mmCIF file with all atom_site columns, C-alpha atoms in Angstrom:
data_model
loop_
_atom_site.group_PDB
_atom_site.id
_atom_site.type_symbol
_atom_site.label_atom_id
_atom_site.label_alt_id
_atom_site.label_comp_id
_atom_site.label_asym_id
_atom_site.label_entity_id
_atom_site.label_seq_id
_atom_site.pdbx_PDB_ins_code
_atom_site.Cartn_x
_atom_site.Cartn_y
_atom_site.Cartn_z
_atom_site.occupancy
_atom_site.B_iso_or_equiv
_atom_site.pdbx_formal_charge
_atom_site.auth_seq_id
_atom_site.auth_comp_id
_atom_site.auth_asym_id
_atom_site.auth_atom_id
_atom_site.pdbx_PDB_model_num
ATOM 1   C CA . MET M 1 1   ? 20.001  8.075   36.641  1.00 64.00 ? 1   MET M CA 1
ATOM 2   C CA . ARG M 1 2   ? 20.580  5.425   34.882  1.00 72.00 ? 2   ARG M CA 1
ATOM 3   C CA . PHE M 1 3   ? 17.220  3.878   34.425  1.00 62.00 ? 3   PHE M CA 1
ATOM 4   C CA . HIS M 1 4   ? 16.505  6.768   32.936  1.00 63.00 ? 4   HIS M CA 1
ATOM 5   C CA . ARG M 1 5   ? 18.895  7.178   29.871  1.00 70.00 ? 5   ARG M CA 1
ATOM 6   C CA . LEU M 1 6   ? 18.765  3.604   29.451  1.00 57.00 ? 6   LEU M CA 1
ATOM 7   C CA . LEU M 1 7   ? 15.047  3.909   28.705  1.00 56.00 ? 7   LEU M CA 1
ATOM 8   C CA . VAL M 1 8   ? 15.450  7.014   26.890  1.00 58.00 ? 8   VAL M CA 1
ATOM 9   C CA . THR M 1 9   ? 17.777  5.461   24.846  1.00 59.00 ? 9   THR M CA 1
ATOM 10  C CA . VAL M 1 10  ? 15.399  1.709   23.999  1.00 53.00 ? 10  VAL M CA 1
ATOM 11  C CA . LEU M 1 11  ? 12.698  4.610   23.225  1.00 51.00 ? 11  LEU M CA 1
ATOM 12  C CA . ILE M 1 12  ? 14.699  5.947   20.375  1.00 63.00 ? 12  ILE M CA 1
ATOM 13  C CA . VAL M 1 13  ? 15.545  2.880   18.798  1.00 51.00 ? 13  VAL M CA 1
ATOM 14  C CA . SER M 1 14  ? 11.930  1.421   18.916  1.00 55.00 ? 14  SER M CA 1
ATOM 15  C CA . LEU M 1 15  ? 10.872  4.653   17.176  1.00 49.00 ? 15  LEU M CA 1
ATOM 16  C CA . ALA M 1 16  ? 13.569  4.537   14.510  1.00 48.00 ? 16  ALA M CA 1
ATOM 17  C CA . ALA M 1 17  ? 12.406  0.930   14.042  1.00 46.00 ? 17  ALA M CA 1
ATOM 18  C CA . CYS M 1 18  ? 8.726   1.642   13.345  1.00 47.00 ? 18  CYS M CA 1
ATOM 19  C CA . ILE M 1 19  ? 10.407  4.598   10.934  1.00 47.00 ? 19  ILE M CA 1
ATOM 20  C CA . SER M 1 20  ? 12.047  2.280   9.247   1.00 42.00 ? 20  SER M CA 1
ATOM 21  C CA . ALA M 1 21  ? 9.618   -0.239  8.702   1.00 46.00 ? 21  ALA M CA 1
ATOM 22  C CA . CYS M 1 22  ? 7.273   2.087   7.558   1.00 48.00 ? 22  CYS M CA 1
ATOM 23  C CA . ALA M 1 23  ? 9.234   3.452   5.151   1.00 44.00 ? 23  ALA M CA 1
ATOM 24  C CA . ALA M 1 24  ? 10.319  0.481   3.764   1.00 43.00 ? 24  ALA M CA 1
ATOM 25  C CA . GLY M 1 25  ? 6.944   -0.838  3.630   1.00 45.00 ? 25  GLY M CA 1
ATOM 26  C CA . LYS M 1 26  ? 5.593   1.939   1.391   1.00 44.00 ? 26  LYS M CA 1
ATOM 27  C CA . ALA M 1 27  ? 8.593   1.778   -0.455  1.00 39.00 ? 27  ALA M CA 1
ATOM 28  C CA . SER M 1 28  ? 7.761   -1.759  -1.404  1.00 70.00 ? 28  SER M CA 1
ATOM 29  C CA . ILE M 1 29  ? 4.388   -0.364  -3.076  1.00 85.00 ? 29  ILE M CA 1
ATOM 30  C CA . PRO M 1 30  ? 5.474   0.699   -6.824  1.00 86.00 ? 30  PRO M CA 1
ATOM 31  C CA . THR M 1 31  ? 4.192   3.678   -8.220  1.00 89.00 ? 31  THR M CA 1
ATOM 32  C CA . ALA M 1 32  ? 3.069   3.652   -11.717 1.00 91.00 ? 32  ALA M CA 1
ATOM 33  C CA . ASP M 1 33  ? 5.616   4.839   -13.457 1.00 89.00 ? 33  ASP M CA 1
ATOM 34  C CA . GLU M 1 34  ? 7.801   2.492   -11.494 1.00 88.00 ? 34  GLU M CA 1
ATOM 35  C CA . MET M 1 35  ? 5.771   -0.011  -13.695 1.00 87.00 ? 35  MET M CA 1
ATOM 36  C CA . ARG M 1 36  ? 5.571   1.140   -16.490 1.00 87.00 ? 36  ARG M CA 1
ATOM 37  C CA . ALA M 1 37  ? 9.550   1.509   -16.422 1.00 86.00 ? 37  ALA M CA 1
ATOM 38  C CA . SER M 1 38  ? 9.516   -1.710  -15.993 1.00 82.00 ? 38  SER M CA 1
ATOM 39  C CA . GLY M 1 39  ? 7.676   -2.219  -19.115 1.00 82.00 ? 39  GLY M CA 1
ATOM 40  C CA . ALA M 1 40  ? 5.231   -5.012  -17.376 1.00 78.00 ? 40  ALA M CA 1
ATOM 41  C CA . ILE M 1 41  ? 2.407   -2.554  -17.465 1.00 86.00 ? 41  ILE M CA 1
ATOM 42  C CA . PRO M 1 42  ? -0.694  -4.036  -20.321 1.00 85.00 ? 42  PRO M CA 1
ATOM 43  C CA . ALA M 1 43  ? -1.027  -1.648  -23.290 1.00 86.00 ? 43  ALA M CA 1
ATOM 44  C CA . GLY M 1 44  ? -3.602  0.817   -22.933 1.00 89.00 ? 44  GLY M CA 1
ATOM 45  C CA . THR M 1 45  ? -3.544  1.022   -19.208 1.00 91.00 ? 45  THR M CA 1
ATOM 46  C CA . ASP M 1 46  ? -4.684  4.185   -18.198 1.00 94.00 ? 46  ASP M CA 1
ATOM 47  C CA . LEU M 1 47  ? -1.385  5.498   -15.935 1.00 94.00 ? 47  LEU M CA 1
ATOM 48  C CA . ASP M 1 48  ? -3.224  8.260   -14.512 1.00 96.00 ? 48  ASP M CA 1
ATOM 49  C CA . ALA M 1 49  ? -6.346  5.769   -12.742 1.00 96.00 ? 49  ALA M CA 1
ATOM 50  C CA . LEU M 1 50  ? -3.050  3.507   -11.861 1.00 95.00 ? 50  LEU M CA 1
ATOM 51  C CA . ARG M 1 51  ? -1.793  6.626   -10.053 1.00 96.00 ? 51  ARG M CA 1
ATOM 52  C CA . ARG M 1 52  ? -4.579  7.893   -8.603  1.00 97.00 ? 52  ARG M CA 1
ATOM 53  C CA . GLY M 1 53  ? -5.343  3.880   -7.242  1.00 96.00 ? 53  GLY M CA 1
ATOM 54  C CA . ARG M 1 54  ? -1.837  3.709   -5.421  1.00 95.00 ? 54  ARG M CA 1
ATOM 55  C CA . ALA M 1 55  ? -2.474  7.170   -4.000  1.00 95.00 ? 55  ALA M CA 1
ATOM 56  C CA . ILE M 1 56  ? -5.789  5.645   -2.672  1.00 95.00 ? 56  ILE M CA 1
ATOM 57  C CA . MET M 1 57  ? -3.976  2.218   -1.287  1.00 93.00 ? 57  MET M CA 1
ATOM 58  C CA . VAL M 1 58  ? -1.009  4.832   0.595   1.00 92.00 ? 58  VAL M CA 1
ATOM 59  C CA . THR M 1 59  ? -3.679  7.393   2.061   1.00 91.00 ? 59  THR M CA 1
ATOM 60  C CA . GLU M 1 60  ? -6.594  5.775   2.815   1.00 91.00 ? 60  GLU M CA 1
ATOM 61  C CA . CYS M 1 61  ? -6.613  2.473   3.309   1.00 91.00 ? 61  CYS M CA 1
ATOM 62  C CA . ALA M 1 62  ? -3.407  2.965   5.669   1.00 88.00 ? 62  ALA M CA 1
ATOM 63  C CA . THR M 1 63  ? -5.146  4.953   7.692   1.00 88.00 ? 63  THR M CA 1
ATOM 64  C CA . CYS M 1 64  ? -6.551  2.084   9.142   1.00 90.00 ? 64  CYS M CA 1
ATOM 65  C CA . HIS M 1 65  ? -4.424  -1.222  8.554   1.00 90.00 ? 65  HIS M CA 1
ATOM 66  C CA . ARG M 1 66  ? -0.812  -2.051  7.464   1.00 90.00 ? 66  ARG M CA 1
ATOM 67  C CA . LEU M 1 67  ? -0.529  -1.786  3.275   1.00 88.00 ? 67  LEU M CA 1
ATOM 68  C CA . PHE M 1 68  ? -0.909  -5.098  1.699   1.00 90.00 ? 68  PHE M CA 1
ATOM 69  C CA . LEU M 1 69  ? 0.885   -6.162  -1.197  1.00 91.00 ? 69  LEU M CA 1
ATOM 70  C CA . PRO M 1 70  ? -0.727  -6.374  -4.328  1.00 91.00 ? 70  PRO M CA 1
ATOM 71  C CA . ALA M 1 71  ? 0.561   -9.663  -5.430  1.00 88.00 ? 71  ALA M CA 1
ATOM 72  C CA . GLU M 1 72  ? -0.673  -11.019 -1.475  1.00 92.00 ? 72  GLU M CA 1
ATOM 73  C CA . TYR M 1 73  ? -4.362  -11.849 -3.552  1.00 93.00 ? 73  TYR M CA 1
ATOM 74  C CA . PRO M 1 74  ? -4.622  -12.802 -7.218  1.00 93.00 ? 74  PRO M CA 1
ATOM 75  C CA . PRO M 1 75  ? -6.502  -9.872  -9.015  1.00 91.00 ? 75  PRO M CA 1
ATOM 76  C CA . GLU M 1 76  ? -10.090 -11.613 -8.405  1.00 92.00 ? 76  GLU M CA 1
ATOM 77  C CA . GLN M 1 77  ? -9.623  -11.518 -4.616  1.00 95.00 ? 77  GLN M CA 1
ATOM 78  C CA . TRP M 1 78  ? -8.951  -7.689  -5.005  1.00 95.00 ? 78  TRP M CA 1
ATOM 79  C CA . ARG M 1 79  ? -11.855 -7.229  -6.852  1.00 93.00 ? 79  ARG M CA 1
ATOM 80  C CA . GLY M 1 80  ? -13.980 -8.366  -3.858  1.00 94.00 ? 80  GLY M CA 1
ATOM 81  C CA . ILE M 1 81  ? -11.777 -6.764  -0.949  1.00 95.00 ? 81  ILE M CA 1
ATOM 82  C CA . VAL M 1 82  ? -12.010 -3.579  -2.784  1.00 95.00 ? 82  VAL M CA 1
ATOM 83  C CA . LYS M 1 83  ? -15.982 -3.357  -3.329  1.00 93.00 ? 83  LYS M CA 1
ATOM 84  C CA . ARG M 1 84  ? -16.070 -4.321  0.556   1.00 93.00 ? 84  ARG M CA 1
ATOM 85  C CA . MET M 1 85  ? -13.832 -1.988  1.721   1.00 93.00 ? 85  MET M CA 1
ATOM 86  C CA . ALA M 1 86  ? -14.329 0.535   -0.584  1.00 93.00 ? 86  ALA M CA 1
ATOM 87  C CA . ALA M 1 87  ? -17.689 1.248   1.660   1.00 91.00 ? 87  ALA M CA 1
ATOM 88  C CA . ARG M 1 88  ? -15.965 0.955   5.201   1.00 90.00 ? 88  ARG M CA 1
ATOM 89  C CA . ALA M 1 89  ? -13.346 3.498   3.648   1.00 91.00 ? 89  ALA M CA 1
ATOM 90  C CA . SER M 1 90  ? -16.389 5.977   2.025   1.00 92.00 ? 90  SER M CA 1
ATOM 91  C CA . LEU M 1 91  ? -15.016 5.572   -1.405  1.00 94.00 ? 91  LEU M CA 1
ATOM 92  C CA . GLY M 1 92  ? -16.884 6.648   -4.397  1.00 94.00 ? 92  GLY M CA 1
ATOM 93  C CA . GLY M 1 93  ? -17.520 4.767   -7.215  1.00 95.00 ? 93  GLY M CA 1
ATOM 94  C CA . ASP M 1 94  ? -14.410 6.307   -9.397  1.00 96.00 ? 94  ASP M CA 1
ATOM 95  C CA . GLN M 1 95  ? -12.388 5.939   -6.607  1.00 96.00 ? 95  GLN M CA 1
ATOM 96  C CA . ALA M 1 96  ? -12.634 2.709   -5.696  1.00 95.00 ? 96  ALA M CA 1
ATOM 97  C CA . ALA M 1 97  ? -12.181 1.892   -9.597  1.00 96.00 ? 97  ALA M CA 1
ATOM 98  C CA . ASP M 1 98  ? -8.840  3.186   -9.970  1.00 96.00 ? 98  ASP M CA 1
ATOM 99  C CA . LEU M 1 99  ? -7.398  1.389   -6.421  1.00 96.00 ? 99  LEU M CA 1
ATOM 100 C CA . GLU M 1 100 ? -8.855  -1.795  -7.928  1.00 96.00 ? 100 GLU M CA 1
ATOM 101 C CA . LEU M 1 101 ? -7.313  -1.261  -11.447 1.00 95.00 ? 101 LEU M CA 1
ATOM 102 C CA . TYR M 1 102 ? -3.736  -0.531  -9.542  1.00 95.00 ? 102 TYR M CA 1
ATOM 103 C CA . LEU M 1 103 ? -4.641  -3.441  -7.153  1.00 94.00 ? 103 LEU M CA 1
ATOM 104 C CA . SER M 1 104 ? -5.437  -5.963  -10.220 1.00 92.00 ? 104 SER M CA 1
ATOM 105 C CA . VAL M 1 105 ? -2.213  -4.929  -12.448 1.00 92.00 ? 105 VAL M CA 1
ATOM 106 C CA . ALA M 1 106 ? 0.618   -4.850  -9.495  1.00 91.00 ? 106 ALA M CA 1
ATOM 107 C CA . SER M 1 107 ? -1.221  -7.454  -8.400  1.00 89.00 ? 107 SER M CA 1
ATOM 108 C CA . ARG M 1 108 ? -0.649  -9.529  -12.548 1.00 84.00 ? 108 ARG M CA 1
ATOM 109 C CA . ILE M 1 109 ? 2.690   -8.801  -12.504 1.00 79.00 ? 109 ILE M CA 1
ATOM 110 C CA . GLY M 1 110 ? 3.626   -10.181 -9.353  1.00 69.00 ? 110 GLY M CA 1
ATOM 111 C CA . VAL M 1 111 ? 4.636   -7.064  -7.631  1.00 55.00 ? 111 VAL M CA 1
ATOM 112 C CA . GLY M 1 112 ? 5.557   -7.837  -3.907  1.00 50.00 ? 112 GLY M CA 1
ATOM 113 C CA . ARG M 1 113 ? 6.343   -11.448 -4.394  1.00 48.00 ? 113 ARG M CA 1
#
């Protein structure tokens, strides 16, 4: 009986740690509004496209792998990554463009460093 309680306790603690790690990872992916509030978005940038790009990243990209922080790659590299991965994720051209815009802007301003 003690072994069973210990096992349940270990499982609960492990699950809580996993949930915390997932929540922290998503929280570190800034919204367009957070980036705008920081004053770091270049003038004329389409905020709705940034919002859509972030939503695609969180919902589509994260279904297959961890969320990469935008600052993990420079904007030029994101261009190639998005092009390659868009086909795998069955993203349309507008979706890929929004995702690339989000990652490129967030990367340029150093999000995730």
